[in-house]
C-alpha positions as a Python dict, from the first residue, in 0.01 Angstrom:
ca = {
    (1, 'X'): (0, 0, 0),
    (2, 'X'): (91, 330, 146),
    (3, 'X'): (-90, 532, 478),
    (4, 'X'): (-234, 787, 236),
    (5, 'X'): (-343, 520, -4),
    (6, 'X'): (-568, 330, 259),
    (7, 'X'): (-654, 697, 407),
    (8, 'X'): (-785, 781, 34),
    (9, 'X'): (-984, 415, 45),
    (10, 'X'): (-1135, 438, 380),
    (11, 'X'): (-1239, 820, 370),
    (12, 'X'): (-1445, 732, 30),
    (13, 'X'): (-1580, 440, 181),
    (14, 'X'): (-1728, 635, 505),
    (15, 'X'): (-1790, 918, 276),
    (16, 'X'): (-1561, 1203, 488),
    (17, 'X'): (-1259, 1367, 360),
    (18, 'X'): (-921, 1186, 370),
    (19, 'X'): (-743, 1242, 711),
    (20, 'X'): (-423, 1441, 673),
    (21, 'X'): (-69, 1324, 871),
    (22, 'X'): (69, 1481, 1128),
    (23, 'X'): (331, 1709, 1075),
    (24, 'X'): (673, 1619, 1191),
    (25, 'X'): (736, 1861, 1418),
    (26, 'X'): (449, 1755, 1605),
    (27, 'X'): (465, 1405, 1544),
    (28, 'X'): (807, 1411, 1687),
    (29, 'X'): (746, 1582, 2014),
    (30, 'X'): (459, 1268, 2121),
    (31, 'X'): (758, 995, 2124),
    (32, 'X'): (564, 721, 2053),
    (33, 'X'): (398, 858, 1807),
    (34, 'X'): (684, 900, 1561),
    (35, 'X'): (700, 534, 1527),
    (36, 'X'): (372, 570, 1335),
    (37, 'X'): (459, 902, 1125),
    (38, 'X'): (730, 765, 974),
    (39, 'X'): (684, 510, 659),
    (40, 'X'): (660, 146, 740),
    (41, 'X'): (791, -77, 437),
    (42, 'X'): (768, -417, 462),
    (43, 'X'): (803, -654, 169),
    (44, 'X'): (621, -958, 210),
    (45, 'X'): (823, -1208, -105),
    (46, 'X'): (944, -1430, 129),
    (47, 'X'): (631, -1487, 274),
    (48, 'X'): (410, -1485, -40),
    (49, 'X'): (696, -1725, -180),
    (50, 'X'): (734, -1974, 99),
    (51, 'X'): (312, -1993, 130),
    (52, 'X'): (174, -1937, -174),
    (53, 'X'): (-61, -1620, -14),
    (54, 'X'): (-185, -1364, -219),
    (55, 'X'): (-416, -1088, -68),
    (56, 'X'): (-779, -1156, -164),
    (57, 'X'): (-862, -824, -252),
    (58, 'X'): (-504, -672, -325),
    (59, 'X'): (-648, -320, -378),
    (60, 'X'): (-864, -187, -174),
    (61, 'X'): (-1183, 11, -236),
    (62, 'X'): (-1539, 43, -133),
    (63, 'X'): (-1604, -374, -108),
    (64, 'X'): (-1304, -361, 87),
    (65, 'X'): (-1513, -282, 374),
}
């Protein structure tokens, strides 16, 4: 699932408008903060193989919350 993705879901489920990202430029001056601007991939196979764990609700939407 990407930020904007779960941004989309969690704006429509508190009925606001979707938060926007920082822009680089800014996000880069805070430091720490450019950890979180930047994508975060992870790919869970391994995991999901080795367990057998599936998300319960895999997409998320208003019962999400």
């Amino acid at each position: 699932m990407r930020k904007q993705e779960l941004g989309e879901a969690m704006a429509s489920a508190a009925g606001v408008r979707r938060p926007r990202a920082l822009p680089k430029w800014l996000a880069s001056r805070l430091g720490l903060m450019a950890v979180l601007a930047r994508s975060q991939r992870v790919v869970s196979t391994r995991l999901t193989e080795a367990t057998g764990w599936r998300p319960e609700r895999p997409v998320p939407g208003p019962s999400w919350f």
